[in-house]
Amino acid sequence: MRIIKDRQIIEDAWVHLSDEVAPPNGKVTVPFSRWLVERESLLQREGEIGVRLDCQAPEELDVLAPDLPRIQLVMLELPRFADGRAFSIARLLRQRYGFTGEIRAGGDFLYDQMFYLARVGVNAFEYRGPEPLEDALKAFETFSVKYQPAADGTGLIQQRRLSA
Amino acid sequence: MYTYDEHDQRLVDERAAQFRDQTRRYFEGKLTEEQFLPLRLQNGLYIQRHAPMLRIAVPYGHLAARQLRMVAHIARVYDKGYVHFTTRQNIQLNWPKVEDVPVILEDLASVQMHAIQTSGNCIRNTTSDPLAGVCADEVEDPRPYCEIIRQWSTLHPEFAFLPRKFKIAVTGAPSDRAAVRVHDIGLRLVRNAAGEVGFEVIVGGGLGRTPIIGKVIREFLPKRDLLTYLEAILRVYNLHGRRDNKFKARIKILVKEMGVEAFREAVEKEWQAIQGTFPLEDDIIAWYQARFVRPQYDPRAAEKDWEDERGRQAEFSAWYAHNTVSHKVPGYRVVFLSLKPPGVAPGDLTSEQLERVADLCERYSFGVTRTTHTQNLVFADVRQTDLFELWQALKEINLATPNIGKLTDMICCPGLDYCALANASSISVAGDIYRRFEDLDYLYDLGDIRVNLSGCMNGCGHHSVGHIGILGVDKKGEEWYQITLGGSSADDASLGERLGPAVAKDQVADTVEAIIKTYVDLRLEDEPFLATVRRVGVTPFKERVYANH
Ligand code: HEM
Ligand code: SF4
């Protein structure tokens, strides 16, 4: 499947596992609930591992925090594009918990939200809207002005000085 | 007022281009109705009873002459030639076409205006005191902080999809003219015991179906911590606010359900983690202060009390007494333009009037007009010697009705005339009440009375904080009105108490009249209406109003 990662279109190798399927080697993600139960055996496998959050229970992030050094990807599955909790969760993940792996957006989001998602620390997008990915890439260029600090820097407010 | 630099300008231009693209995709079927909804709302575009409605942002209420002219032009070309000033210092167009909105946004951007975040579940336009910078009681001018908050909240990537709308008001004066206690966040500039200026932070106020007066969660917040503290509040709200029920999604419900202490602790904990990350240093504040170009007051402007003219001209005298207030610079005075003449929907202005207001503010008030949350306009910086001339000019365009703060200076939402959510009319009921109280001497004898009307319990007309509040309700397809007494959105903020059963539409004016007569009978010498209601309670009013029922 093609996705956008680090502002490029790439062929993606990750496999999203449900609760039942036995984990193959390679790049796989599991839901948070499965991670909690099978953490140790999942880490025994060959290959990278990711955890999917449904973004409906912000507390899960605190529970996941100690495991972050051992996982390579956190996927935020937006339940509805209008539910903005994922935006705070992404930012906390990047800034509060210092997660340096891939933060991927999945689920229900709009092309128009990718600019915001990128600013709060999401660097990969499983975009399923009607626009071709080539068009969706343009979303990152919608605005050249960023007033406020976020996961991507200080923002114009901080840069404004009398001397500037 | 604040002048854009090239970054600010680029942002509003890019926003207009973005909306042009979104509108195109919507018409091409690439965005569903449901997907387009939050995108258009974040550009102020509603779909209403008769037509779409566009809400234009007027940050902290400031409008320059060329902006007024542009709004007049837009109203004439793309609408029916008039606009509506709202309680949130914004401007509404009632009949634009969706297809025209991208062009309207481009026109607005050309005069440093926009419609960003005037609606939708995001941080809305920041409001303030219409007398900011000119009133003598001010601790500090709140407007640079309003602008800092406007920029911080504009396209905030983390807080654009909140559980519900979010409104912030800031005031710099102890006397509250910005209704800060009925906002999601109210900020008051205050001085602490050490003499430093910072913010008192009030959270969880709001009107609507569950009206609540906000609670103080921090008595003193240093200025440098303003943005991190706001971020902490918004993050707690975004993560923990309810999303299961739209009617329980406002921050006031979160504060109520958690309890203010637990809410405060959650905010403080979040804040501890980010406190020093982006301090608002003094030199940043200074940058903003410097971009608020202050009027060049004439140090030789003469004081004039107009004693003689007032003796000869009763009408001018009344206008001077009721529609003007003192200014902190000698030789100047503040003038209110009443948008409540008889026979006009409260808050409405035509394109011609807007253009005349633009000319007049250039001539008499350094080219700037301000809007108020009571749906009036202000010329903040008028030379005292110009007052008579200005009064004559305002009279010509029907903006000199001397009723500011009086019973006929009502706040009124659009109600059934425009709003798809309305249960009842508010504009025609306001008209009924108006006609009962046209005698000005009687009006002045009654003193300051705030009458607020809303066409449904969403409360756009602030009915729950009216001294007399009137709320339209639907009873088996008929319009009825619930009356409350004793509300206030000022320093002593309080919610009105219900008078009794709702009254029929043709009884509302009678009821208000009976309330007023009761007040006149019961008041002590010089006692204002609100004070009488608070002293005697609603019972005597109730007895009188329902005596014949
Ligand atoms: C005609 C289109 C309008 C619609 C559809 C509309 C819709 C709403 C809704 C649904 C609410 C309740 C929100 C809630 O409690 O969460 C609300 C509240 C409010 N609206 Fe409007 N409104 C409209 C026009 C106006 C106008 C013209 C004004 C100003 C005159 C206004 C000012 C307000 C205010 C001040 C509140 C109360 C906010 C609070 O709870 O603190 N609205 N509106
Ligand atoms: S109070 Fe109700 S009727 Fe009035 S504008 Fe608001 S939503 Fe419409």
XYZ file of N, CA and C in Angstrom, chain B residues 16-176:
483
model
N -7.541 32.403 2.456
C -8.553 32.604 1.408
C -8.334 31.598 0.275
N -7.075 31.381 -0.095
C -6.765 30.420 -1.169
C -7.183 29.016 -0.732
N -6.927 28.670 0.520
C -7.309 27.351 1.008
C -8.825 27.166 0.908
N -9.567 28.193 1.278
C -11.016 28.039 1.256
C -11.554 27.978 -0.179
N -10.891 28.677 -1.071
C -11.286 28.578 -2.478
C -11.168 27.114 -2.937
N -10.063 26.486 -2.573
C -9.828 25.082 -2.923
C -10.863 24.167 -2.256
N -11.162 24.431 -1.004
C -12.126 23.580 -0.298
C -13.522 23.705 -0.913
N -13.894 24.925 -1.260
C -15.217 25.135 -1.860
C -15.301 24.422 -3.221
N -14.219 24.518 -3.985
C -14.181 23.818 -5.272
C -14.351 22.309 -5.075
N -13.607 21.748 -4.116
C -13.712 20.313 -3.888
C -15.115 19.922 -3.430
N -15.734 20.789 -2.650
C -17.105 20.516 -2.203
C -18.061 20.487 -3.397
N -17.950 21.473 -4.267
C -18.846 21.494 -5.420
C -18.532 20.367 -6.422
N -17.273 19.896 -6.415
C -16.930 18.757 -7.287
C -17.274 17.415 -6.655
N -17.789 17.430 -5.446
C -18.187 16.193 -4.779
C -17.043 15.457 -4.097
N -15.894 16.087 -3.989
C -14.766 15.430 -3.334
C -14.810 15.574 -1.817
N -15.558 16.539 -1.364
C -15.796 16.660 0.076
C -17.281 16.442 0.300
N -17.623 15.589 1.253
C -19.036 15.397 1.549
C -19.539 16.594 2.345
N -20.857 16.674 2.453
C -21.487 17.708 3.264
C -20.893 17.690 4.686
N -20.774 16.478 5.217
C -20.290 16.324 6.586
C -18.826 16.752 6.739
N -18.031 16.475 5.703
C -16.617 16.874 5.774
C -16.438 18.370 5.562
N -17.283 18.924 4.697
C -17.176 20.356 4.410
C -17.610 21.185 5.617
N -18.530 20.628 6.389
C -19.122 21.372 7.510
C -18.091 22.021 8.442
N -17.191 21.249 9.070
C -16.256 21.928 9.989
C -15.294 22.866 9.262
N -15.013 22.564 7.993
C -14.106 23.432 7.248
C -14.755 24.778 6.983
N -16.036 24.738 6.573
C -16.690 26.016 6.314
C -16.974 26.750 7.616
N -17.327 26.001 8.674
C -17.593 26.677 9.945
C -16.350 27.403 10.441
N -15.182 26.779 10.249
C -13.971 27.461 10.713
C -13.637 28.682 9.868
N -14.415 28.880 8.823
C -14.357 30.132 8.072
C -15.650 30.926 8.233
N -16.366 30.658 9.313
C -17.526 31.471 9.645
C -18.764 31.241 8.817
N -18.786 30.157 8.027
C -19.911 29.981 7.108
C -20.927 28.954 7.619
N -22.116 29.448 7.945
C -23.238 28.610 8.381
C -24.207 28.419 7.219
N -25.040 27.402 7.306
C -26.188 27.350 6.407
C -27.413 27.599 7.282
N -28.134 28.649 6.987
C -29.197 29.108 7.859
C -30.598 28.954 7.284
N -31.563 29.542 7.986
C -32.964 29.451 7.606
C -33.237 29.845 6.146
N -32.805 31.032 5.778
C -33.124 31.509 4.435
C -31.961 31.384 3.472
N -30.765 31.351 3.990
C -29.575 31.416 3.141
C -28.377 31.084 4.016
N -27.206 30.981 3.413
C -26.027 30.846 4.264
C -25.844 32.106 5.108
N -25.028 32.007 6.127
C -24.696 33.185 6.918
C -23.189 33.196 7.101
N -22.591 34.357 6.934
C -21.135 34.451 7.088
C -20.810 35.364 8.263
N -20.005 34.843 9.178
C -19.617 35.658 10.337
C -18.178 36.116 10.145
N -17.994 37.406 10.147
C -16.675 38.005 9.907
C -16.057 38.374 11.256
N -14.781 38.046 11.421
C -14.130 38.337 12.701
C -13.793 39.816 12.822
N -14.049 40.347 13.996
C -13.579 41.697 14.308
C -12.789 41.559 15.608
N -11.517 41.214 15.510
C -10.753 40.954 16.732
C -10.861 42.120 17.718
N -11.210 41.770 18.945
C -11.451 42.740 20.029
C -12.201 43.983 19.557
N -12.984 43.825 18.497
C -13.935 44.864 18.112
C -13.403 46.046 17.323
N -12.137 46.027 16.878
C -11.593 47.203 16.198
C -11.769 47.161 14.686
N -12.283 48.248 14.136
C -12.495 48.358 12.698
C -11.969 49.692 12.202
N -11.082 49.636 11.205
C -10.589 50.876 10.603
C -11.534 51.306 9.490
N -11.439 52.564 9.124
C -12.351 53.122 8.117
C -12.353 52.298 6.830
N -11.160 51.911 6.355
C -11.154 51.183 5.071
C -11.779 49.793 5.239
N -11.722 49.261 6.445
C -12.388 47.975 6.692
C -13.906 48.151 6.683
N -14.373 49.213 7.302
C -15.815 49.496 7.276
C -16.296 49.651 5.833
N -15.492 50.335 5.027
C -15.898 50.540 3.625
C -15.928 49.220 2.872
N -14.964 48.363 3.164
C -14.951 47.062 2.487
C -16.162 46.229 2.909
N -16.488 46.253 4.195
C -17.657 45.509 4.658
C -18.920 46.066 3.980
N -18.979 47.370 3.847
C -20.127 47.992 3.175
C -20.215 47.514 1.729
N -19.077 47.480 1.080
C -19.017 47.020 -0.307
C -19.473 45.556 -0.418
N -18.971 44.718 0.463
C -19.339 43.297 0.437
C -20.840 43.131 0.666
N -21.353 43.868 1.644
C -22.788 43.750 1.940
C -23.622 44.184 0.735
N -23.147 45.188 0.034
C -23.918 45.705 -1.113
C -23.844 44.748 -2.306
N -22.643 44.247 -2.584
C -22.456 43.439 -3.792
C -22.906 41.989 -3.586
N -22.611 41.424 -2.449
C -22.871 39.988 -2.259
C -24.033 39.712 -1.328
N -24.650 40.751 -0.784
C -25.730 40.537 0.171
C -26.808 41.589 -0.075
N -27.667 41.809 0.922
C -28.788 42.713 0.663
C -28.551 44.143 1.136
N -27.282 44.486 1.345
C -27.007 45.885 1.656
C -27.068 46.233 3.137
N -27.039 45.232 3.988
C -26.911 45.562 5.411
C -26.193 44.426 6.132
N -25.665 44.726 7.329
C -24.980 43.724 8.137
C -25.513 43.785 9.565
N -25.117 42.763 10.341
C -25.602 42.655 11.713
C -24.401 42.580 12.655
N -24.356 43.469 13.625
C -23.282 43.415 14.626
C -23.720 42.527 15.791
N -22.836 41.597 16.185
C -23.240 40.604 17.181
C -22.695 40.915 18.572
N -23.104 40.103 19.532
C -22.644 40.257 20.915
C -21.191 39.848 21.084
N -20.610 39.212 20.069
C -19.210 38.837 20.203
C -18.331 39.742 19.353
N -18.766 40.943 19.183
C -18.028 41.989 18.461
C -17.779 41.617 17.006
N -18.500 40.626 16.481
C -18.326 40.228 15.090
C -19.384 40.872 14.195
N -19.244 40.595 12.897
C -20.218 41.106 11.930
C -20.801 39.926 11.163
N -22.112 39.912 10.985
C -22.731 38.828 10.221
C -23.395 39.334 8.960
N -23.199 38.536 7.890
C -23.924 38.762 6.650
C -25.006 37.697 6.601
N -26.219 38.101 6.301
C -27.319 37.152 6.383
C -27.673 36.443 5.093
N -27.207 36.935 3.952
C -27.647 36.338 2.695
C -26.557 36.148 1.649
N -25.369 35.758 2.034
C -24.368 35.564 0.971
C -24.600 34.224 0.263
N -23.988 34.037 -0.907
C -24.037 32.737 -1.576
C -22.750 31.978 -1.263
N -22.836 30.668 -1.092
C -21.648 29.880 -0.775
C -20.566 30.110 -1.833
N -20.988 30.136 -3.118
C -20.019 30.312 -4.205
C -19.254 31.625 -4.087
N -19.873 32.632 -3.466
C -19.219 33.944 -3.384
C -18.247 34.053 -2.216
N -18.320 33.115 -1.288
C -17.537 33.283 -0.068
C -16.024 33.339 -0.315
N -15.472 32.519 -1.225
C -14.031 32.678 -1.474
C -13.651 34.101 -1.891
N -14.455 34.722 -2.744
C -14.156 36.106 -3.163
C -14.300 37.058 -1.976
N -15.331 36.815 -1.168
C -15.523 37.686 -0.001
C -14.297 37.598 0.915
N -13.795 36.378 1.104
C -12.614 36.230 1.973
C -11.396 36.943 1.377
N -11.291 36.905 0.051
C -10.176 37.636 -0.579
C -10.335 39.143 -0.386
N -11.567 39.617 -0.553
C -11.813 41.049 -0.327
C -11.466 41.436 1.106
N -11.878 40.587 2.039
C -11.592 40.879 3.449
C -10.085 40.884 3.696
N -9.391 39.888 3.131
C -7.943 39.795 3.344
C -7.238 41.047 2.831
N -7.803 41.665 1.785
C -7.152 42.848 1.217
C -7.179 44.037 2.183
N -8.037 43.975 3.216
C -8.040 45.045 4.227
C -7.727 44.478 5.617
N -6.913 43.413 5.644
C -6.472 42.823 6.913
C -7.650 42.312 7.751
N -8.588 41.658 7.065
C -9.695 41.054 7.814
C -9.846 39.598 7.376
N -10.650 38.855 8.139
C -10.840 37.441 7.823
C -12.083 36.929 8.549
N -12.375 35.649 8.322
C -13.493 35.024 9.036
C -12.992 33.776 9.762
N -11.680 33.739 10.018
C -11.076 32.536 10.585
C -11.609 32.273 12.000
N -12.051 31.039 12.197
C -12.466 30.577 13.523
C -13.557 31.442 14.161
N -14.442 31.993 13.320
C -15.583 32.709 13.892
C -16.706 31.752 14.207
N -16.509 30.491 13.876
C -17.501 29.488 14.221
C -16.762 28.159 14.307
N -17.490 27.081 14.603
C -16.851 25.774 14.679
C -16.297 25.479 16.066
N -15.811 24.237 16.225
C -15.342 23.796 17.533
C -13.858 24.094 17.721
N -13.566 25.366 17.770
C -12.181 25.807 17.871
C -12.163 27.065 18.728
N -10.977 27.640 18.884
C -10.883 28.862 19.689
C -11.395 30.023 18.844
N -12.446 30.654 19.312
C -13.112 31.702 18.546
C -12.403 33.046 18.698
N -12.948 33.995 17.955
C -12.458 35.365 18.030
C -12.380 35.864 19.477
N -11.237 36.423 19.858
C -11.041 36.944 21.214
C -11.722 38.308 21.352
N -12.474 38.493 22.426
C -13.205 39.744 22.607
C -12.620 40.547 23.767
N -12.996 41.816 23.825
C -12.424 42.675 24.863
C -13.341 43.845 25.186
N -12.819 44.694 26.041
C -13.510 45.893 26.490
C -13.513 46.940 25.366
N -14.684 47.447 24.978
C -14.692 48.466 23.919
C -13.984 49.761 24.348
N -13.768 49.926 25.636
C -13.090 51.138 26.089
C -11.604 50.894 26.381
N -11.080 49.770 25.917
C -9.668 49.445 26.146
C -8.773 50.580 25.671
N -7.842 50.953 26.507
C -6.875 51.976 26.120
C -7.326 53.405 26.356
N -8.616 53.612 26.596
C -9.081 54.993 26.800
C -9.767 55.219 28.152
N -10.034 54.134 28.880
C -10.734 54.331 30.149
C -9.716 54.560 31.263
N -10.102 55.404 32.204
C -9.156 55.816 33.245
C -8.892 54.706 34.257
N -9.810 53.754 34.377
C -9.660 52.752 35.446
C -8.791 51.556 35.044
N -8.135 51.632 33.870
C -7.433 50.472 33.353
C -6.110 50.179 34.075
N -5.855 48.908 34.388
C -4.571 48.491 34.939
C -3.533 48.513 33.819
N -3.928 47.976 32.664
C -3.067 48.001 31.486
C -3.939 47.750 30.265
N -3.478 48.221 29.117
C -4.234 48.034 27.879
C -4.281 46.538 27.517
N -5.461 45.948 27.434
C -5.548 44.514 27.164
C -5.323 44.139 25.703
N -5.347 45.098 24.787
C -5.391 44.743 23.362
C -4.157 44.013 22.845
N -2.947 44.402 23.267
C -1.803 43.604 22.790
C -1.916 42.131 23.203
N -2.470 41.875 24.365
C -2.637 40.474 24.804
C -3.723 39.788 23.978
N -4.771 40.548 23.637
C -5.808 39.984 22.757
C -5.193 39.571 21.426
N -4.315 40.410 20.906
C -3.701 40.115 19.614
C -2.759 38.918 19.738
N -2.017 38.860 20.838
C -1.137 37.715 21.062
C -1.979 36.434 21.114
N -3.106 36.499 21.794
C -3.976 35.319 21.881
C -4.609 35.025 20.518
N -4.973 36.074 19.796
C -5.529 35.842 18.460
C -4.527 35.070 17.599
N -3.291 35.508 17.627
C -2.302 34.851 16.776
C -2.015 33.441 17.280
N -1.853 33.319 18.571
C -1.561 32.000 19.139
C -2.667 30.997 18.779
N -3.907 31.474 18.801
C -5.022 30.547 18.582
C -5.353 30.364 17.100
N -4.824 31.226 16.231
C -5.166 31.141 14.807
C -4.495 29.927 14.169
N -5.317 29.040 13.635
C -4.835 27.790 13.028
C -3.964 27.005 14.004
N -4.313 27.024 15.264
C -3.549 26.245 16.236
C -3.680 24.767 15.874
N -2.552 24.091 15.598
C -2.677 22.737 15.057
C -3.240 21.739 16.063
N -3.074 22.021 17.340
C -3.557 21.052 18.331
C -5.017 21.292 18.716
N -5.457 22.535 18.578
C -6.772 22.873 19.136
C -7.800 23.313 18.098
N -7.721 22.758 16.900
C -8.681 23.149 15.862
C -9.904 22.242 15.841
N -9.855 21.121 16.588
C -10.999 20.189 16.613
C -11.317 19.826 18.050
N -11.771 20.827 18.767
C -12.093 20.689 20.187
C -13.457 20.011 20.342
N -13.808 19.631 21.572
C -15.145 19.064 21.768
C -16.257 20.048 21.391
N -15.987 21.341 21.557
C -17.022 22.342 21.305
C -16.345 23.688 21.111
N -17.126 24.699 20.780
C -16.577 26.044 20.613
C -15.884 26.548 21.871
N -14.982 27.508 21.697
C -14.213 27.968 22.841
C -13.964 29.470 22.737
N -14.410 30.202 23.767
C -14.368 31.663 23.674
C -13.541 32.274 24.790
N -12.688 33.206 24.414
C -11.811 33.868 25.389
C -12.081 35.376 25.350
N -12.202 35.987 26.531
C -12.340 37.445 26.614
C -11.292 37.986 27.573
N -10.773 39.162 27.249
C -9.718 39.771 28.071
C -10.125 41.196 28.424
N -9.916 41.581 29.683
C -10.146 42.968 30.041
C -8.999 43.496 30.882
N -8.753 44.792 30.757
C -7.660 45.400 31.503
C -8.144 46.248 32.661
N -9.460 46.339 32.808
C -10.015 47.254 33.813
C -10.772 46.492 34.894
N -10.780 47.003 36.110
C -11.547 46.327 37.158
C -13.040 46.300 36.853
N -13.507 47.323 36.146
C -14.915 47.377 35.817
C -15.122 46.586 34.517
N -15.889 45.531 34.596
C -15.953 44.550 33.501
C -16.955 44.945 32.417
